[in-house]
Each structure stands twice: as structure tokens, then as C-alpha cells.
mmCIF file of C-alpha atoms in Angstrom:
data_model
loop_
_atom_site.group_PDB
_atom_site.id
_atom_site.type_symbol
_atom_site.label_atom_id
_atom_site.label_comp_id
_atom_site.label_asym_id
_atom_site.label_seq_id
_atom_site.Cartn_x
_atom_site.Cartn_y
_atom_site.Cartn_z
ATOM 1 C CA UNK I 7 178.322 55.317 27.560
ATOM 2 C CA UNK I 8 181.746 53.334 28.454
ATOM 3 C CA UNK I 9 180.302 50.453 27.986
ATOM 4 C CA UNK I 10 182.043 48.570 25.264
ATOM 5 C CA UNK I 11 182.193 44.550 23.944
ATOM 6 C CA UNK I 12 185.322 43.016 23.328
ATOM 7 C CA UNK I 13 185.935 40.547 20.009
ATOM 8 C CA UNK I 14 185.170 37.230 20.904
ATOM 9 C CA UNK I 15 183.928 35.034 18.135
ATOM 10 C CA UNK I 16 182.990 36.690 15.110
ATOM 11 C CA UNK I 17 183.637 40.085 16.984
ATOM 12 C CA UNK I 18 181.053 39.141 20.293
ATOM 13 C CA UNK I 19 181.589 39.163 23.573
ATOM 14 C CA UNK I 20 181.931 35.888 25.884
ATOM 15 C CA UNK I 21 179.314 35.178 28.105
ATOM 16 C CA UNK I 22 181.255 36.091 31.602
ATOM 17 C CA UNK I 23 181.637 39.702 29.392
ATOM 18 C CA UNK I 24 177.812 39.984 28.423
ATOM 19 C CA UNK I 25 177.189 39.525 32.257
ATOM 20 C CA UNK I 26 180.025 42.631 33.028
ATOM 21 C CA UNK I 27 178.051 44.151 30.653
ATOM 22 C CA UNK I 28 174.616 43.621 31.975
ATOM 23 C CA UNK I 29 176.067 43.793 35.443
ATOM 24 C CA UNK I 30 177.272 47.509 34.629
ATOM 25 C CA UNK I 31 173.791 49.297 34.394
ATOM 26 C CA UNK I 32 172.338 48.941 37.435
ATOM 27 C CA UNK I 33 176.146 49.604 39.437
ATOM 28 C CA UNK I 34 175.720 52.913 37.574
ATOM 29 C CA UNK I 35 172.337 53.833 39.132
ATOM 30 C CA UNK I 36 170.169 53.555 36.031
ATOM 31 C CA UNK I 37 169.017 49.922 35.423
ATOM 32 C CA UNK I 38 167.616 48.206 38.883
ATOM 33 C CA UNK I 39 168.785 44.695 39.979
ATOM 34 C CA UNK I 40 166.108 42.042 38.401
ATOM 35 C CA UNK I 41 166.260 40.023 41.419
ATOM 36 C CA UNK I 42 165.076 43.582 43.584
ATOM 37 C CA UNK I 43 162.411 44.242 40.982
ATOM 38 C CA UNK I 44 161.032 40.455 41.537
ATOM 39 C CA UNK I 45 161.080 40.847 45.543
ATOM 40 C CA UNK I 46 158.789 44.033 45.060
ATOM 41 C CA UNK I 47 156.330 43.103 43.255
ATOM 42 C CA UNK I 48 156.206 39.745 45.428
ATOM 43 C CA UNK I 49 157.051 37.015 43.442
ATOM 44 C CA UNK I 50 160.668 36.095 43.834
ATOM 45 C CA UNK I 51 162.716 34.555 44.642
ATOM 46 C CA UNK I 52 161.137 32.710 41.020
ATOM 47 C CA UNK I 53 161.207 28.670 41.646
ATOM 48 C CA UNK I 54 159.999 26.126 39.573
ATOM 49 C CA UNK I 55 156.910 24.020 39.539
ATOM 50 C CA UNK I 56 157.219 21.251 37.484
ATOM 51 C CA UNK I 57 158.739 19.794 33.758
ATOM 52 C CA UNK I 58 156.277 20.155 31.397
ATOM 53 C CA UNK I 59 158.628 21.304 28.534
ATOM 54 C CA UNK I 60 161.921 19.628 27.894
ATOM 55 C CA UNK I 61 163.644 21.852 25.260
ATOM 56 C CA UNK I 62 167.407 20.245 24.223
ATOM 57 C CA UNK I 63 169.487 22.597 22.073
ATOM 58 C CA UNK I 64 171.295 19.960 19.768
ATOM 59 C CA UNK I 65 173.776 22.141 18.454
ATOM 60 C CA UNK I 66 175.030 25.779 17.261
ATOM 61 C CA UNK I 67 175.735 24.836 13.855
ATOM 62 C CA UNK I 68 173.518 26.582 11.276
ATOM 63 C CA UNK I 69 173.174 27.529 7.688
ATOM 64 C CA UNK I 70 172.613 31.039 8.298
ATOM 65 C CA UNK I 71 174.096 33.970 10.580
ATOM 66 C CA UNK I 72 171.160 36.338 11.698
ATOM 67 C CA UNK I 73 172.113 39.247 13.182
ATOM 68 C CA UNK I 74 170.151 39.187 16.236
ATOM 69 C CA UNK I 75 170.722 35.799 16.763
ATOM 70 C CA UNK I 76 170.599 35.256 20.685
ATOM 71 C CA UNK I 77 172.636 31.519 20.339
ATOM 72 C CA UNK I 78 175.308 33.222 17.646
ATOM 73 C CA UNK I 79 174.883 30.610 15.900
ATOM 74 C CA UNK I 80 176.192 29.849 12.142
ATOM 75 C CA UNK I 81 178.208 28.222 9.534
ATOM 76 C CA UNK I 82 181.439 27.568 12.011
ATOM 77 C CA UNK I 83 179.884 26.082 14.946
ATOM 78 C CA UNK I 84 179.852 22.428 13.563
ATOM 79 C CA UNK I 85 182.029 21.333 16.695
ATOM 80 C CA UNK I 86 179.029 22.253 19.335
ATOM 81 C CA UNK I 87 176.988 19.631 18.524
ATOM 82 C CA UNK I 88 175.007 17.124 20.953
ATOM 83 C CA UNK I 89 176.498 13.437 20.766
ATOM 84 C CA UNK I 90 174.596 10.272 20.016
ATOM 85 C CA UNK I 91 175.611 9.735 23.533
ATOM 86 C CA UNK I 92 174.520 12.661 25.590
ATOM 87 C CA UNK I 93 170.502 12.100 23.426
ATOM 88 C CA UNK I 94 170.407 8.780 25.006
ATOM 89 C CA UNK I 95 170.896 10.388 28.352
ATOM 90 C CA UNK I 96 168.078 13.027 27.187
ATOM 91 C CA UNK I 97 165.742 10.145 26.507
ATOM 92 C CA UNK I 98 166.351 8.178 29.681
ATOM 93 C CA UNK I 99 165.258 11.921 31.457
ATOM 94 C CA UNK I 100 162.191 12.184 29.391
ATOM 95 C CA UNK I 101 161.089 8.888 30.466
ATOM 96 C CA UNK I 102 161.825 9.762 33.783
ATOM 97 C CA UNK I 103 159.509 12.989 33.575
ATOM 98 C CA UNK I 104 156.721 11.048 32.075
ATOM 99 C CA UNK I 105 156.007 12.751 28.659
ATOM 100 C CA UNK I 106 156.596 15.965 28.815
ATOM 101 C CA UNK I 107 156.535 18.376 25.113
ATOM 102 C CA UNK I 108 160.134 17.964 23.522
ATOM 103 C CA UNK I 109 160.691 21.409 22.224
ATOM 104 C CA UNK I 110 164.256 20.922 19.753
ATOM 105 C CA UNK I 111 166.544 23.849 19.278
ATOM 106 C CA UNK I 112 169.580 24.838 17.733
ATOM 107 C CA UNK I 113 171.659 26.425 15.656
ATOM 108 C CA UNK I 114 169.278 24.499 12.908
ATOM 109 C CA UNK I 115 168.688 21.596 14.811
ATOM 110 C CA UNK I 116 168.208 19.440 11.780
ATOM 111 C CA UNK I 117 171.326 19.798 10.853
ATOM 112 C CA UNK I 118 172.643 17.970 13.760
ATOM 113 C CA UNK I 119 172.894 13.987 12.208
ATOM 114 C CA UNK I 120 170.887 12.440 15.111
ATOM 115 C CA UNK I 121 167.944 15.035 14.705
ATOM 116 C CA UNK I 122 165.448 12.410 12.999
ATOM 117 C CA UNK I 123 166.939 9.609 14.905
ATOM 118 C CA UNK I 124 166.069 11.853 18.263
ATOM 119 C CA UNK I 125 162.370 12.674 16.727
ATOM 120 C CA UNK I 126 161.378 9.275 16.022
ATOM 121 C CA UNK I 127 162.785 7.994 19.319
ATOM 122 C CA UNK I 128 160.574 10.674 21.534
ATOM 123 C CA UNK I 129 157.617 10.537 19.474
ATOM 124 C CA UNK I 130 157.465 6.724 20.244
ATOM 125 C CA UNK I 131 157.569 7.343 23.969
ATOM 126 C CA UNK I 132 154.222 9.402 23.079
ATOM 127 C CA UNK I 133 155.638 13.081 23.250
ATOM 128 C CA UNK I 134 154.785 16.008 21.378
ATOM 129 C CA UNK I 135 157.549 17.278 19.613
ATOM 130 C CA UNK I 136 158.865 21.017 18.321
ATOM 131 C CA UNK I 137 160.935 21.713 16.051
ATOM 132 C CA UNK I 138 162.162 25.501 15.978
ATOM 133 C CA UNK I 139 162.617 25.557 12.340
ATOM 134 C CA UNK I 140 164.778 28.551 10.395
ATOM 135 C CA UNK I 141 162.669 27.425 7.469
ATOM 136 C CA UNK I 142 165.634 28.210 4.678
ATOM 137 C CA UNK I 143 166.623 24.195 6.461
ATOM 138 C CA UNK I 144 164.065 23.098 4.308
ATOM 139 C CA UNK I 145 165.388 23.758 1.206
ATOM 140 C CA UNK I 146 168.925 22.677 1.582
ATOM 141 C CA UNK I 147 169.614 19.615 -0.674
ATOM 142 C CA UNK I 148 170.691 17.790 1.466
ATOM 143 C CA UNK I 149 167.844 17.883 4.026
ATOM 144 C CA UNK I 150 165.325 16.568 0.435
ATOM 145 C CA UNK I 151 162.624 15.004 2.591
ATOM 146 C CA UNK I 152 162.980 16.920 5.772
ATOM 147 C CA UNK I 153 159.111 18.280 5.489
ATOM 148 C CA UNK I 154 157.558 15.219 4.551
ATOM 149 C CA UNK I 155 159.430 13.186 7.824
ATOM 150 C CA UNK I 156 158.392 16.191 10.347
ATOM 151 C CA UNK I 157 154.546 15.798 8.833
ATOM 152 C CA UNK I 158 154.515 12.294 9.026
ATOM 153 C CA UNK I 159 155.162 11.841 12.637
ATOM 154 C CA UNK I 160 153.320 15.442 13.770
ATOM 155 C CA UNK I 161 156.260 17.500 14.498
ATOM 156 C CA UNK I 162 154.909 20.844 15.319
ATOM 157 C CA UNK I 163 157.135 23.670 13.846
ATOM 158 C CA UNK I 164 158.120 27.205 15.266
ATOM 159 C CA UNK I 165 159.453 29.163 12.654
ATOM 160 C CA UNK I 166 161.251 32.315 12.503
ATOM 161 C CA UNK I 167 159.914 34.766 10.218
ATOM 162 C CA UNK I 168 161.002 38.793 10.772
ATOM 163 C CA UNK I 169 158.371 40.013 9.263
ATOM 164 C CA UNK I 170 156.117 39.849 5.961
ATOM 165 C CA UNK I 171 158.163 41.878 3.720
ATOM 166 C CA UNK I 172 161.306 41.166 1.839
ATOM 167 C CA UNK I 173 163.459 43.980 3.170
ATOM 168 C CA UNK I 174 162.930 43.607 6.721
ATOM 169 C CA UNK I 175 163.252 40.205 7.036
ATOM 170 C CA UNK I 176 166.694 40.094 4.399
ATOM 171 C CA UNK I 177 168.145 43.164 6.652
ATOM 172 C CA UNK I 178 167.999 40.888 9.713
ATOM 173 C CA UNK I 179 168.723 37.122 8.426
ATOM 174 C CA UNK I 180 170.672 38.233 4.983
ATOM 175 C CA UNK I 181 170.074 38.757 1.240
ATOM 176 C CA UNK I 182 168.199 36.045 -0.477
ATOM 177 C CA UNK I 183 166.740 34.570 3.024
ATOM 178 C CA UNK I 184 162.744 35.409 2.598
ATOM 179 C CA UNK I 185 162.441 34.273 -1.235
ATOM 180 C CA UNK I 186 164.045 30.809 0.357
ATOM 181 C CA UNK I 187 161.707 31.004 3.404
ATOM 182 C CA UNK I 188 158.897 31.651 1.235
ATOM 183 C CA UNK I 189 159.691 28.701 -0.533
ATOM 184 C CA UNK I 190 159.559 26.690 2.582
ATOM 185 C CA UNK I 191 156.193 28.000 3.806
ATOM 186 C CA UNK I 192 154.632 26.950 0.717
ATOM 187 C CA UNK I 193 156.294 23.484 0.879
ATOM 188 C CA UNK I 194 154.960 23.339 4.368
ATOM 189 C CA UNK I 195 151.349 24.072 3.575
ATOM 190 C CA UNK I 196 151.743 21.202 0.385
ATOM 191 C CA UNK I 197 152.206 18.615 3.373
ATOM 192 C CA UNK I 198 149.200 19.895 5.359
ATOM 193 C CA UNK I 199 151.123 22.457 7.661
ATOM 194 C CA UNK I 200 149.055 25.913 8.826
ATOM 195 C CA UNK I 201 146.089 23.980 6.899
ATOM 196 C CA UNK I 202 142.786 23.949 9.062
ATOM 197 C CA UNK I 203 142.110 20.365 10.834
ATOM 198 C CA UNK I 204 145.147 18.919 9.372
ATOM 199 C CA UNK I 205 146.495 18.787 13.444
ATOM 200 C CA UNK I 206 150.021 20.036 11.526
ATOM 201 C CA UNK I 207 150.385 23.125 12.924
ATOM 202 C CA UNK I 208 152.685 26.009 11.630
ATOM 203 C CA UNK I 209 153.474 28.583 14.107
ATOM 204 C CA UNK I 210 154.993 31.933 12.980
ATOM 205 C CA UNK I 211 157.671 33.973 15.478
ATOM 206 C CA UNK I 212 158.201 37.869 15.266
ATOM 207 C CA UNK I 213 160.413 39.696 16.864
ATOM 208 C CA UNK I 214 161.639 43.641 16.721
ATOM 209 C CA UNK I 215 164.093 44.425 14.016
ATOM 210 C CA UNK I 216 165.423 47.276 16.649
ATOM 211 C CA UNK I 217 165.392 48.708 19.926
ATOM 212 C CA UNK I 218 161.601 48.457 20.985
ATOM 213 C CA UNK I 219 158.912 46.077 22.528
ATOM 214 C CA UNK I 220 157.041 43.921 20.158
ATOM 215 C CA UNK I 221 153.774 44.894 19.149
ATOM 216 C CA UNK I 222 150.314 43.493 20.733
ATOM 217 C CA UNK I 223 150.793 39.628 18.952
ATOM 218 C CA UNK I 224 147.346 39.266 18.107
ATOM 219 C CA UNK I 225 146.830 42.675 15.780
ATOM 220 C CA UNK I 226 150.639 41.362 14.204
ATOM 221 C CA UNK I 227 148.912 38.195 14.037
ATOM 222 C CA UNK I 228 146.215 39.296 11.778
ATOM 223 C CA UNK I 229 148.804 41.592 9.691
ATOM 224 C CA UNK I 230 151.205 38.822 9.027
ATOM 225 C CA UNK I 231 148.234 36.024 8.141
ATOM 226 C CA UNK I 232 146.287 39.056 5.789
ATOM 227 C CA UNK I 233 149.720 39.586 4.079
ATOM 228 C CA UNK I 234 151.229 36.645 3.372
ATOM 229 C CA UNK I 235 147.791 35.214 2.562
ATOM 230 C CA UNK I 236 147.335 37.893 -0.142
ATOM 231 C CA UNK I 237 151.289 38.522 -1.292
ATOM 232 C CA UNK I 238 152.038 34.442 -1.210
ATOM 233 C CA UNK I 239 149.064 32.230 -0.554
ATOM 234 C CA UNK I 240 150.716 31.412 2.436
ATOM 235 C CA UNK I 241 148.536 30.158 5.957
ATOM 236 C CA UNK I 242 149.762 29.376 9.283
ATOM 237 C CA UNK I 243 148.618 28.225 12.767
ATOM 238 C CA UNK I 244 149.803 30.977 14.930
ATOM 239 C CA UNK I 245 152.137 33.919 15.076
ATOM 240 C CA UNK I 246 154.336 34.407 18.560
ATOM 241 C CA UNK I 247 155.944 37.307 19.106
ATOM 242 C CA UNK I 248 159.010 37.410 21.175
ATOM 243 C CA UNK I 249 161.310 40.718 22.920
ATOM 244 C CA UNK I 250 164.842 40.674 21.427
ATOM 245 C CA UNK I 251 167.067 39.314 24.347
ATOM 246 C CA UNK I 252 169.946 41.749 25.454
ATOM 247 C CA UNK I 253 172.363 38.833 24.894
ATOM 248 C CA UNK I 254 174.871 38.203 22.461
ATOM 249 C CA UNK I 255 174.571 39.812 18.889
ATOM 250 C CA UNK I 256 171.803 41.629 19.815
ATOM 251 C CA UNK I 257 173.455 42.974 23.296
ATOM 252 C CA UNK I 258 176.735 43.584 20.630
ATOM 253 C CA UNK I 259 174.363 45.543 18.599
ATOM 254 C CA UNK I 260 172.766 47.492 21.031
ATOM 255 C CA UNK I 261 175.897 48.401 22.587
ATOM 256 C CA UNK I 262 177.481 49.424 19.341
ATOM 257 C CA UNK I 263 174.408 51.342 18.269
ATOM 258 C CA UNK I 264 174.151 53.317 21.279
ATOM 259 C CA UNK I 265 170.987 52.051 21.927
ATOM 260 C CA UNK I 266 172.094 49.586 25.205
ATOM 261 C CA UNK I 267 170.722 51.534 28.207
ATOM 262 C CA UNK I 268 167.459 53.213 26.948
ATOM 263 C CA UNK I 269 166.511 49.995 26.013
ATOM 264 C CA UNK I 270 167.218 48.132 29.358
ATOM 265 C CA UNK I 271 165.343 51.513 30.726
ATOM 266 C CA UNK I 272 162.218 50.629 28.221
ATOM 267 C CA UNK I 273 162.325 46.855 29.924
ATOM 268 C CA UNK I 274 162.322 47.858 33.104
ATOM 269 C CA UNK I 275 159.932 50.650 32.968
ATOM 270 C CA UNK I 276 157.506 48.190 30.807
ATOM 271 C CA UNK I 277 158.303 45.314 33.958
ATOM 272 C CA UNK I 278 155.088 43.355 34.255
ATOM 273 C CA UNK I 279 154.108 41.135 37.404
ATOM 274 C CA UNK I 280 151.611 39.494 35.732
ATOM 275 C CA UNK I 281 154.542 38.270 32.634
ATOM 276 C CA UNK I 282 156.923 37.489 35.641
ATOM 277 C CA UNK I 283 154.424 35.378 37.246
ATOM 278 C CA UNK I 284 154.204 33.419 34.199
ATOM 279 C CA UNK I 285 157.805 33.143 32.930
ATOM 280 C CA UNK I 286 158.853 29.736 30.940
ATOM 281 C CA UNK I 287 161.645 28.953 33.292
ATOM 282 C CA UNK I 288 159.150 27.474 35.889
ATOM 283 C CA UNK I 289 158.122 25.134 33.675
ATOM 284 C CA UNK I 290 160.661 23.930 31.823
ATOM 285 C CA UNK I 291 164.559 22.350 31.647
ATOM 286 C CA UNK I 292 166.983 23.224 29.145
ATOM 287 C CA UNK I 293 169.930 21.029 27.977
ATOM 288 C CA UNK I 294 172.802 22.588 26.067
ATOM 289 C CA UNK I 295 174.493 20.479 23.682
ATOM 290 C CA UNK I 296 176.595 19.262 25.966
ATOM 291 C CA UNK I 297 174.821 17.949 28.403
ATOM 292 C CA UNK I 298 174.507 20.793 30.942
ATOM 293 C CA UNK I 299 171.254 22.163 32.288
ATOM 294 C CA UNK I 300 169.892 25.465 32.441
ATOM 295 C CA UNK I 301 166.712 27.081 33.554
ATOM 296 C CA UNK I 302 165.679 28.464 30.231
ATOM 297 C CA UNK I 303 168.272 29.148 26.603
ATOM 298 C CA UNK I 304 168.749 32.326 27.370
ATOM 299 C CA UNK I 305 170.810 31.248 30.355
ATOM 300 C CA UNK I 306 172.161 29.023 28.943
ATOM 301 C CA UNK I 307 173.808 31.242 26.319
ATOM 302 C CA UNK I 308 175.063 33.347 28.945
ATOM 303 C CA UNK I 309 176.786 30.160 30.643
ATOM 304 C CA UNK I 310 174.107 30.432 33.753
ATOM 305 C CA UNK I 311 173.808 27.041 34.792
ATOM 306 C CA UNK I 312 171.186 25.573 36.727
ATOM 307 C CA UNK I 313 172.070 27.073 40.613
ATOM 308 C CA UNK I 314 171.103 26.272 44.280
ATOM 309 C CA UNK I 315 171.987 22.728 44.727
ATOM 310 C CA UNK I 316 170.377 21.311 41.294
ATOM 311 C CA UNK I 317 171.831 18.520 39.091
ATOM 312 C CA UNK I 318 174.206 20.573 36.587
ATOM 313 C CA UNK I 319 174.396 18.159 34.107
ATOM 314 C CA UNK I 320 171.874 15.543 32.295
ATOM 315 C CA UNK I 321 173.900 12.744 33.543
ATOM 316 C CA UNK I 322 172.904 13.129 36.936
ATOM 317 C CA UNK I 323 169.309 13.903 36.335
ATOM 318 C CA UNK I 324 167.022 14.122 39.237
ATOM 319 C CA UNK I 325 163.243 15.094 38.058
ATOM 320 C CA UNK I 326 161.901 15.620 41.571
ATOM 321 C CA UNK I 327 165.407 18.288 42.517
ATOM 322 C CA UNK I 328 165.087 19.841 39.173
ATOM 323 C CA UNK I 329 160.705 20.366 39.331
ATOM 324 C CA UNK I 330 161.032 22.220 41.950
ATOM 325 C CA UNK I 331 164.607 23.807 42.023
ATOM 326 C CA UNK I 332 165.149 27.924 42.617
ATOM 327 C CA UNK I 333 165.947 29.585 39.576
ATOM 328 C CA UNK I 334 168.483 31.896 38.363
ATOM 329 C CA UNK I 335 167.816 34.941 37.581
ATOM 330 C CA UNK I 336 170.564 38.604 35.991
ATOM 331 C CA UNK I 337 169.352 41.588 33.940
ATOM 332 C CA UNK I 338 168.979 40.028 30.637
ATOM 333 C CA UNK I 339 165.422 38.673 32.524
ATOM 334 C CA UNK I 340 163.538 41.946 32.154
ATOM 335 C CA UNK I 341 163.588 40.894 28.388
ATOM 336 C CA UNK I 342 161.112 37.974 29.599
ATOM 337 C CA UNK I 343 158.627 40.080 31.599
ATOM 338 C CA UNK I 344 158.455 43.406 29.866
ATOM 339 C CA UNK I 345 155.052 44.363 28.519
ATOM 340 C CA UNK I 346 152.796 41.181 27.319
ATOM 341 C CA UNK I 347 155.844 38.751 28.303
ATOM 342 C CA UNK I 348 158.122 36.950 25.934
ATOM 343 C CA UNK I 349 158.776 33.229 26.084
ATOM 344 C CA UNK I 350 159.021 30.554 23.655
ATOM 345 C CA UNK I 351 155.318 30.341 23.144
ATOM 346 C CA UNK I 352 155.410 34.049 22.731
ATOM 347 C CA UNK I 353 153.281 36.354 24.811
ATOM 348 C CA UNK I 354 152.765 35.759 28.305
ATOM 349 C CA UNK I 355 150.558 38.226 30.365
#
């Protein structure tokens, strides 16, 4: 294939190589420039519309090390964490956009030392508030109380969950991970979470386990509540499913598997116009932990800041040049509008 990733950390490649890397199938003739793809089917170049999501990744520390994670996050990333400093200039933004949803990433976000400082602080300028939850968080010691503080103040979770069964999900986030997240599910639904008309609602995310599209989200849907209903006594709000990024560890594994181009070829061929119209980016900012903006995470864990004359960073934040800035757009993008669409509210199209 001669494509190949060199070590970086852990043994990934560095963003400017995941781009070589992406960059490399369409100069051999097999995977078409995104940006050509958009212009044909009439809808690029993609600009934004508006803010209505403001989704800050607080840090890349975390207490697990998934395999397909697309931020490589994990134990040894405590130093890439968002300063008490660079929230306040995240607040000052959100009141500048009015109140748009707060959707709070990491890493485990919660394990950044500001997280319920940050939560309490947006949900008293009226927001609505995510937290993308790895649920094994929740039984951690040291975050005692962390379920009971998100239900109190109407956090709205987004966990990941690989799938229903032990083996699939342990192969992906490692040994031990679904009896914990089990354990967290049920803790969740003890404080109201996933329970009809308690307004706490406990959204599920799939995504593939290998090299293929994710099924249709609403027949997983009903597999995953039937399941863990029956196996666990376990409910939930919603299930999203998402396309596995070609980014980071899962770019490292497709590359090492062999597995790299047909599966670019599968997101192209499966290139929807209706997803593409739809995409998350024109709706939303993203703030790395340092301060920098992006058009979605995915960009931003390819280093693709915002382009085109926008603000780069959140100290210089301009709502009106940012709502309607052009957006940037490489390969990894198919991954957003192949099939039903992936975003961070799952299916699109």
C-alpha cells in the first residue's frame, strides 16, 4: 500500500503526518479530493450559519486508552488541560453568543479540576449543558458524587458505549471496561437518568468496532435498549451512532490493518449530499484546550484551525466573523457525510 505511520506518541502519527497520509489517496488516483466532491454535488464551498453549539474540549487527560480513540487521549495527557484562565475567556464568548448548548469534551472532561466549576458557571447563564461522559468516570473514587452534581443541575450526558455485549465493547476500550460502565448506567438511572419524564436524559453512542459504516441508528437503537433492558435493567434516552473518523488511532489502525484505502473508497462511494448539507461544522465552534478554535474536533485533532480570515484563538473572539466564517474542509470529512451522516448528535441525513 506504501502508506505507512510513523511513532509519534504512543506509536501514532502527528497530525501534519495523518494529513500526508490522508493527502496520499487521492494523489494516487483512488480517493477524490473532498473539497471536488462538495463542488459537485453543489454545496461547497461549506460555510457556516450560525453558533448554536459551543463544544470546548477541556483536556486530553483520561482514565482509559480506547483504541479507536479519535483525540488519543489517556492516562499521560495530564499536561493538555484547559486553564482556569482560558474557561473565563470561554464564558465571556458564550455570553457573547447569547446561550447557545455547551457541549463539554475531553479526554474525560471531568477529570479536568475546573469541570464543575465550568458547569455551574454556564448553567447559570441559562445554557444547556453536555457532558460526553466515558461512563467508567463515574466510578472513580475520586469523582464520589459526580452523578448526583450532573443530575442536579440537568447536565445531559453522551455516553460512549461500543456495543451491548461484554466482548465487543472490552476489545475496543480494554478488559474490565463494560462491567464498570454497567455499573455507571445503573447509577445513572438511580438519579433519574434514561428514566421517562425525569427531563435527565441519557444518550447512548455506537460506533463500528472495524472497517464499515454504522448500521441504520434507529434498528441499533431498538437492539441496544431490548438488550440492555433484558441483560441489565438498564434504560436510556437515545442511542447515536457515529462513523469511525480516519484520524489518529483509528487512521493508525486502519493503516496497519491494511484496511486504509477500501475504507476511504466505502466513504466516498457511500458520499451523501443530503449528510453534507447538514454537517455539524455549520453550526457549531470548537475550542481546544488551549484556547484555539476549530470548525468541528475532528479538525481540531488534526491541528486544522479555523481558516479564511477567522479569529484563531478564543481570546480574540468575534461571534458575528466566526457565524458565518468558510470552513475547512481534507479527506478525513467523507467520515461526516457517508451514508446517514455522522456528527455529534449522530445521524444526519
Amino acid at each position: 500500500m506504501g502508506l505507512s505511520l510513523q511513532a509519534a506518541r504512543h506509536p501514532l502519527a502527528s497530525p501534519a503526518e495523518q494529513l500526508r497520509v490522508l493527502g496520499n489517496g487521492h494523489t494516487r488516483g483512488s480517493v477524490r479530493p473532498f473539497e471536488d466532491t462538495l463542488a459537485d454535488s453543489g454545496i461547497g464551498p461549506l460555510t457556516a450559519g450560525r453558533i448554536e453549539v459551543f463544544q470546548v474540549n477541556v483536556g486530553k487527560l483520561c482514565n482509559q486508552t480506547c483504541k479507536h480513540c479519535h483525540v488519543d487521549a489517556g492516562p499521560d495527557r495530564s499536561d493538555e488541560m484547559m486553564s482556569r484562565e482560558t474557561f473565563d475567556l470561554c464564558l465571556n464568548a458564550i455570553r457573547r453568543i447569547g446561550r447557545p448548548t455547551v457541549d463539554i469534551t475531553g479526554g474525560a472532561p471531568e477529570l479536568n479540576p475546573n469541570f464543575r466549576w465550568f458547569v455551574e458557571q454556564v448553567r447559570s447563564l441559562g445554557c444547556h449543558v453536555i457532558d460526553r461522559c466515558n461512563l467508567t468516570v463515574l466510578t472513580i473514587a475520586a469523582q464520589r458524587g459526580l452523578a448526583e452534581f450532573l443530575a442536579r443541575r440537568q447536565v445531559e450526558i453522551i455516553a460512549s458505549l461500543p456495543y451491548f455485549l461484554q466482548s465487543r465493547t472490552d476489545a475496543q476500550r480494554g478488559a474490565g471496561v463494560f462491567e464498570k460502565s454497567i455499573k455507571a448506567l445503573r447509577l445513572l438511572n438511580t438519579r433519574g437518568y434514561g428514566i421517562p419524564g425525569s427531563g435527565l436524559n441519557l444518550n447512548l453512542v455506537y460506533n463500528p468496532t472495524g472497517a464499515f459504516l454504522p448500521p441504520d441508528q434507529g434498528e441499533i437503537e431498538s437492539d441496544f435498549r431490548r438488550e440492555l433492558r433484558k441483560r441489565h435493567g438498564i434504560e436510556f434516552t437515545s442511542l447515536f451512532t457515529l462513523a469511525n473518523m480516519p484520524i489518529s488511532r483509528y487512521l493508525e489502525f486502519l493503516v496497519r490493518s491494511g484496511n486504509y484505502r477500501r475504507y476511504m473508497e466505502l466513504l466516498v462511494n457511500a458520499y451523501n449530499p443530503e449528510a453534507a448539507s447538514r454537517v455539524m461544522c455549520r453550526s457549531m465552534i470548537s475550542v481546544g484546550w488551549d484556547g484555539r478554535l476549530f470548525d468541528c474536533d475532528f479538525n481540531q485533532m488534526l491541528d486544522l484551525e479555523v481558516g479564511f480570515g477567522a479569529p484563531r484563538h478564543i481570546s480574540d473572539f468575534n461571534r458575528d466573523r466566526l457565524a458565518f466564517r468558510r470552513i475547512v474542509t481534507a479527506q478525513h470529512c467523507y467520515g461526516c457525510t457517508a451514508g446517514s451522516g455522522s456528527s455529534c448528535g449522530g445521524a444526519t441525513a
